[in-house]
Amino acid sequence: MSNPMEQLLERRENAEKRLRREKFNAKVRITVGSATCENAAGAPDVFKKIEELIRKHGLKDVTLSRVGCTGRCDMEPVVTVFSQRTTPVKYIAMTPDKVEKVFDSHVLKAIPLKALAMPVGVVQDTDFTEEKLWADARLTDRFSSVFGDVHFFGKQMRMTLRNCGVIDPEDMDEYLMVRGYQAAVKVLTEMTPNDVVNTVIKSGLRGRGGGGFSTGVKWNFALAQKNEEKYIVCNADEGDPGAFMDRSTIEGDPHTVIEGMIIGGYAIGARVGYVYIRAEYPLAIKRLELAIAAARQAGFLGTGIFGTNWDFDIEIRLGAGAFVCGEETALIRSIEGERGMPRPRPPYPAASGLWGKPTVINNVETFANIPVVILDGPEWFSSIGTAKSKGTKVFALAGKVCNTGLVEVPMGTTLRDVVYGVGGGIRDGKKFKAVQTGGPAGGCLPESYLDTPVDYESLTAAGSMMGSGGMIVIDEDSCMVDVARFFLDFTQDESCGKCTPCREGTKRMLEILQRITSGRGVEGDIEKLLRLGDTIKRTSLCGLGQASPNPVISTIKHFRDEYEAHIREKRCPAGVCAGLLTFSIIAEKCIGCGACKRKCPVPCIAGKPKEVHEIDQARCIKCGQCFEACKFDAVKRS
Amino acid sequence: MKNELLQKEIDKAMALLPEPVVRYIQDCAKKKNPNSHLISVLHKVQEHFGFLAREHMDAVSVLMQIPAAKVTGVASFYHFFNFTPRGKHRVSLCMGTACFVKGAGKVLDKLQDLLGIKVGETSADGLFSIDVARCVGACALAPVMIVDEKVYAGVKPDQLVKILGEYGFNPKKAKK
Ligand SMILES: Cc1cc2nc3c(=O)[nH]c(=O)nc-3n(C[C@H](O)[C@H](O)[C@H](O)COP(=O)(O)O)c2cc1C
Ligand code: FES
C-alpha cells in the first residue's frame, strides 16, 4: 500500500482533475465573495443574478463559485473574473444591475469594465494563468498573484489569510489544491512530536489571541506532561467587540484551522480537539461543521487519520455571549458546561485544563499559521517580522478610516502604514484623533504615536496592546472620555463578578466616567480614576479585570485636556456628550422655516413662520433633533 | 415508588420539550462527560422557543439530571440566553466598538423611539423586540443591524422606517 503522503497527493490529483474539468479550465471563471460581511452587503443577490445570466446565455465555458472574504469589506460584494493570461479583474460594490453590465462587457465581449473594477496600483505580470495559480508555490504567494495589483492588497502580506478569497471554503478539493493537509501528513509521517515542537519554537511563532506567549514553548510544556488524556482547544470566541479576523479566517478557510489543530494535537499528544466558537457567528459555525464533516469523510479526522495509526477528532462547542469566556480558564469551564468563571493560574491549562487534563488553548490565527511554519519552514517564517515578533498579524481595521476591512502586515509595520498606507487615511476629510488597538483591554494612541511599530512589545510600551487584532480608527467627531466610558461600560457588564477589584472597581470607574460625561465631574476625578485603575490592574484575578483600566488610563495619558474640559469648563470639545451641550439658534442664518420647531419633542422652540426662532434653554432636553433638522446650519451646538 | 415518581417527572419533561431536543439530550447522555453539553442543549431550547422559560429549564434539569439551580445558574451567566418572550421579529443592533464609533448610539435612540420600547422589550403589537449585540463581525460595514437572520449594513437612523417596513412595521400599532 502506498504511504500516506502518496495517498494524499493522489487525492489531490483527482481533485485537480475534477476541478479543471468543472471550473479551472473554463474560458471565464467567476468567483463571488461569500461571508457574513459579503452577504450583508448583498452578495447572495449578485450570485443569483450571475447564475441567471449564465443560464440565460447558455454559456458552457463560464463557471461560477463562492470564495471567502478578501477583507476589502467596504467595497463588497466583490466579484472576481478570471480569464487566462490576464490578471483577474476584481469588481467592487456589485449589485444585480451592475453585475449585468460587467457580464455583458467582460464575459460576453471579453472587454474588462475598468470603471467598476477595483483601481489597480501596482503593475503585475500579465501572463496570469490558472496553472501558475495552483502550482506548488510558497503558501503565501498565491493571494498576491490574484489580488496583488491593487494598492490595498499589494501593501499587505497574506499569511494567515492566504487562502481567504482565493478558494471555495465549502469545497475541500480546493483546499487540497493549495497544498492542504500536506503539512499535517508531513508531521504525522516524518516528524516526532518533539520535532514539531522544536520547529514551532524555532519559528518564533507567538500566540495571536492577545498574550503573545510562544506557541512552541506552550506545546512543549503540554508535551512534557505524562498523561494519556490531553486536549487541544481552538479559541474562536473572538470577544473583542470590533474584531472579526477569526470569523473571516474560519469562513474563508476552515480547513487550515483543522489542519493546525491536527498538528498541534499530534505535537502535544491530544487525540481530541475542541473549537470554542461564539454563537453570534452562524455562518462560520456552518462552514466549520461542513469542513469537519468533509475531513472526517476523507479520513483526515477520526481513527487512523490519513492512513497512519494516529487518532484525532474535533468537536465544536458554542459560546453563549460572555466576553470573559475568551480567557482560557473560563473557556475551559464553559466547555465543561459550567458558568464561565476564571480561576487563578497556576496551574496553567497546559498542566491541568479540561477535566483536569493537560490542555493547550490557541487562537484561530495561531493555528492558521502552523501549516505555513511546517511547509515553508521555520527559517523562512522567522525571517519575517521583528526580532521578537515573527510573522504577520491580521488587523480588523474599522471605524473612521477610508478602507475598512482585514489587513495583514508583517510584524513591525508602523501604525501609520496601516492606517494611512493600507487604510487610506481618514474618511470625509476629517482629522485623525486616535487609533484604538487591543479592544477593551487595549488603549488609544494619538497622532504622535503613529510611528510605533506593530509588535507585542512596542504596543505594550506605548500603553496599548496588540490584543487579538481589533484596530479602530477614531476621528475628531468622537469624544475620548465617551470612548473610555464605552469600554468601561463593556467590561463592567462583562465582569463575571468573581473577584472584588474587577466587580466593584470597574463599576466605580464607570460611575465616575458617567459623572464626567454628564457634566457633574469634580476636581480630583482624574486622580481617583488613575488610583482605582492602578489597584484594579494589580489585584484582579484574570486578564479581564487586569486590563480593564487600560482604555481609561491611556485616554487620560494622551487626552487629558478633554477630561479637564469636561470637568472644569463643563464642555465636551467633540460635541458628543449630550449633557454638556447647548443648542442655540444663530439669528443671522435662521429663515424661520419651522423645521426645528416641528421636530422638537419637548417642545421648547418658539417662533413665527419666516421669523427668527428661539430655543428655551430651561426646557431643552438636548436631544439634538433641531440640529439635524436644520438645513441652513442655523442651529449651533456647543 | 421512588422510580415511579421519577418516571412521571421524566415523561412530563419529555412532553414539554420538542422531540429533537429530547433526542439530543438522550444522545449526549451516551457520550463522555454528558453534563458538558448543557449549554448546547440550552441553545437548542432557545432556538425553538425564542427564549428560556422556567418550565423548559426545569425539564432540561430533569432530563439531564442536573440540579435546576445549576441549569438556571448557567443560563443566567450567558448574555445569549433570555428569559422573556421575544417579538415576532428580533431586531438586534450591534453596539460593538466599530459600530459605536460610527454612530450606532443614534440608531438605537431612533429605534427605541420608533417602537416605543427599550432594549430587551417587545413592542405593543408583539411584532418587534430590540436587543443589542456585541459585534457580529461585520465591523467594516458599521453600523450593523440584524433583523431575524438578515444583516443590514451601514444603517442610518432615517433608514429605520423603511427597514422595519419590510417586516410590517406600523407606527401606530407598534406604540399603541
Ligand atoms: C478577558 C479575556 C478575553 C480573551 N478573549 C480571547 C478571545 O476572544 N480569543 C482568543 O483567542 N484569546 C482570548 N484571550 C486570550 C486567551 O486567554 C488565551 O491567552 C489565548 O487564547 C491563547 O492562545 P494563543 O496563545 O494562540 O494566543 C482572552 C483573554 C482574556 C483575559
Ligand atoms: S462592532 Fe458592530 S459588527 Fe463589529
mmCIF file of C-alpha atoms in Angstrom, chain A residues 313-437:
data_model
loop_
_atom_site.group_PDB
_atom_site.id
_atom_site.type_symbol
_atom_site.label_atom_id
_atom_site.label_comp_id
_atom_site.label_asym_id
_atom_site.label_seq_id
_atom_site.Cartn_x
_atom_site.Cartn_y
_atom_site.Cartn_z
ATOM 1 C CA ASP A 313 -11.169 14.210 16.093
ATOM 2 C CA ILE A 314 -12.649 17.644 16.625
ATOM 3 C CA GLU A 315 -15.837 18.748 18.359
ATOM 4 C CA ILE A 316 -17.443 22.178 18.151
ATOM 5 C CA ARG A 317 -18.657 23.888 21.296
ATOM 6 C CA LEU A 318 -20.712 27.064 21.161
ATOM 7 C CA GLY A 319 -20.162 30.066 23.325
ATOM 8 C CA ALA A 320 -23.138 31.991 24.570
ATOM 9 C CA GLY A 321 -22.102 35.595 24.643
ATOM 10 C CA ALA A 322 -19.763 36.034 27.563
ATOM 11 C CA PHE A 323 -16.599 38.014 26.890
ATOM 12 C CA VAL A 324 -14.778 36.508 29.843
ATOM 13 C CA CYS A 325 -15.059 33.061 28.231
ATOM 14 C CA GLY A 326 -12.245 34.063 25.887
ATOM 15 C CA GLU A 327 -9.977 33.836 28.926
ATOM 16 C CA GLU A 328 -8.549 30.348 28.896
ATOM 17 C CA THR A 329 -9.555 29.086 32.336
ATOM 18 C CA ALA A 330 -13.073 30.500 31.913
ATOM 19 C CA LEU A 331 -13.261 28.932 28.454
ATOM 20 C CA ILE A 332 -12.444 25.570 29.981
ATOM 21 C CA ARG A 333 -15.261 25.923 32.484
ATOM 22 C CA SER A 334 -17.622 26.850 29.668
ATOM 23 C CA ILE A 335 -16.704 23.795 27.573
ATOM 24 C CA GLU A 336 -17.367 21.716 30.669
ATOM 25 C CA GLY A 337 -20.882 23.154 30.674
ATOM 26 C CA GLU A 338 -20.452 25.427 33.659
ATOM 27 C CA ARG A 339 -20.615 29.147 34.353
ATOM 28 C CA GLY A 340 -17.589 30.583 32.596
ATOM 29 C CA MET A 341 -15.642 31.894 35.550
ATOM 30 C CA PRO A 342 -11.865 32.079 35.514
ATOM 31 C CA ARG A 343 -9.677 30.617 38.206
ATOM 32 C CA PRO A 344 -6.235 31.628 39.423
ATOM 33 C CA ARG A 345 -3.233 30.320 37.494
ATOM 34 C CA PRO A 346 -1.046 28.290 38.066
ATOM 35 C CA PRO A 347 -1.815 25.530 37.480
ATOM 36 C CA TYR A 348 -1.788 26.523 33.843
ATOM 37 C CA PRO A 349 -4.156 24.704 31.493
ATOM 38 C CA ALA A 350 -1.159 23.045 29.848
ATOM 39 C CA ALA A 351 -0.748 21.166 33.124
ATOM 40 C CA SER A 352 -4.359 20.988 34.276
ATOM 41 C CA GLY A 353 -7.106 22.089 31.921
ATOM 42 C CA LEU A 354 -10.249 20.437 30.616
ATOM 43 C CA TRP A 355 -11.446 17.884 33.190
ATOM 44 C CA GLY A 356 -8.129 18.358 34.922
ATOM 45 C CA LYS A 357 -6.144 17.067 31.947
ATOM 46 C CA PRO A 358 -3.285 18.853 30.166
ATOM 47 C CA THR A 359 -4.851 21.224 27.650
ATOM 48 C CA VAL A 360 -3.413 23.611 25.119
ATOM 49 C CA ILE A 361 -5.518 26.569 24.039
ATOM 50 C CA ASN A 362 -4.580 28.545 20.968
ATOM 51 C CA ASN A 363 -6.204 31.217 18.914
ATOM 52 C CA VAL A 364 -7.627 30.630 15.411
ATOM 53 C CA GLU A 365 -4.941 32.735 13.790
ATOM 54 C CA THR A 366 -2.194 30.886 15.646
ATOM 55 C CA PHE A 367 -3.428 27.568 14.240
ATOM 56 C CA ALA A 368 -3.774 29.025 10.754
ATOM 57 C CA ASN A 369 -0.067 29.872 10.792
ATOM 58 C CA ILE A 370 1.051 26.351 11.668
ATOM 59 C CA PRO A 371 0.856 24.849 8.143
ATOM 60 C CA VAL A 372 2.999 27.742 6.896
ATOM 61 C CA VAL A 373 5.608 27.098 9.568
ATOM 62 C CA ILE A 374 5.739 23.411 8.642
ATOM 63 C CA LEU A 375 5.665 23.638 4.845
ATOM 64 C CA ASP A 376 7.671 26.799 4.244
ATOM 65 C CA GLY A 377 9.959 26.140 7.164
ATOM 66 C CA PRO A 378 10.671 27.887 10.454
ATOM 67 C CA GLU A 379 13.676 29.719 8.985
ATOM 68 C CA TRP A 380 11.572 31.419 6.347
ATOM 69 C CA PHE A 381 8.794 32.162 8.806
ATOM 70 C CA SER A 382 11.157 33.787 11.280
ATOM 71 C CA SER A 383 12.715 35.906 8.542
ATOM 72 C CA ILE A 384 9.513 37.929 8.550
ATOM 73 C CA GLY A 385 8.746 40.388 11.316
ATOM 74 C CA THR A 386 10.909 41.888 14.034
ATOM 75 C CA ALA A 387 13.496 40.457 16.393
ATOM 76 C CA LYS A 388 10.937 39.304 18.935
ATOM 77 C CA SER A 389 7.688 39.209 16.959
ATOM 78 C CA LYS A 390 7.771 36.890 13.971
ATOM 79 C CA GLY A 391 5.449 36.538 11.032
ATOM 80 C CA THR A 392 2.457 38.678 10.268
ATOM 81 C CA LYS A 393 -0.537 39.981 12.168
ATOM 82 C CA VAL A 394 -4.076 40.413 10.929
ATOM 83 C CA PHE A 395 -5.924 43.523 11.985
ATOM 84 C CA ALA A 396 -9.599 44.230 11.653
ATOM 85 C CA LEU A 397 -9.404 47.815 10.518
ATOM 86 C CA ALA A 398 -12.629 49.686 11.150
ATOM 87 C CA GLY A 399 -14.014 52.981 12.303
ATOM 88 C CA LYS A 400 -13.429 56.286 10.516
ATOM 89 C CA VAL A 401 -10.808 55.080 8.077
ATOM 90 C CA CYS A 402 -11.319 55.100 4.290
ATOM 91 C CA ASN A 403 -10.579 51.455 3.589
ATOM 92 C CA THR A 404 -12.135 49.246 6.203
ATOM 93 C CA GLY A 405 -11.546 45.538 6.317
ATOM 94 C CA LEU A 406 -8.926 42.965 7.106
ATOM 95 C CA VAL A 407 -5.322 43.969 6.892
ATOM 96 C CA GLU A 408 -2.455 41.544 7.286
ATOM 97 C CA VAL A 409 1.010 43.034 7.570
ATOM 98 C CA PRO A 410 4.414 41.831 8.717
ATOM 99 C CA MET A 411 5.054 42.485 12.393
ATOM 100 C CA GLY A 412 6.928 45.733 12.822
ATOM 101 C CA THR A 413 4.944 47.677 10.225
ATOM 102 C CA THR A 414 4.100 51.070 11.719
ATOM 103 C CA LEU A 415 0.623 52.104 12.729
ATOM 104 C CA ARG A 416 0.898 54.902 10.208
ATOM 105 C CA ASP A 417 1.496 52.439 7.389
ATOM 106 C CA VAL A 418 -1.573 50.508 8.417
ATOM 107 C CA VAL A 419 -3.898 53.464 8.937
ATOM 108 C CA TYR A 420 -2.672 55.671 6.092
ATOM 109 C CA GLY A 421 -0.796 53.306 3.778
ATOM 110 C CA VAL A 422 -3.257 50.447 3.625
ATOM 111 C CA GLY A 423 -6.242 52.114 5.247
ATOM 112 C CA GLY A 424 -6.038 55.194 3.042
ATOM 113 C CA GLY A 425 -6.380 57.716 5.868
ATOM 114 C CA ILE A 426 -9.412 59.293 7.458
ATOM 115 C CA ARG A 427 -12.822 59.455 5.883
ATOM 116 C CA ASP A 428 -14.576 62.632 4.752
ATOM 117 C CA GLY A 429 -11.512 64.843 5.177
ATOM 118 C CA LYS A 430 -11.802 64.728 8.961
ATOM 119 C CA LYS A 431 -8.911 64.928 11.359
ATOM 120 C CA PHE A 432 -7.318 61.844 12.857
ATOM 121 C CA LYS A 433 -7.613 61.667 16.608
ATOM 122 C CA ALA A 434 -6.650 58.228 17.842
ATOM 123 C CA VAL A 435 -6.229 54.625 16.944
ATOM 124 C CA GLN A 436 -7.551 52.022 19.336
ATOM 125 C CA THR A 437 -5.946 48.581 19.457
#
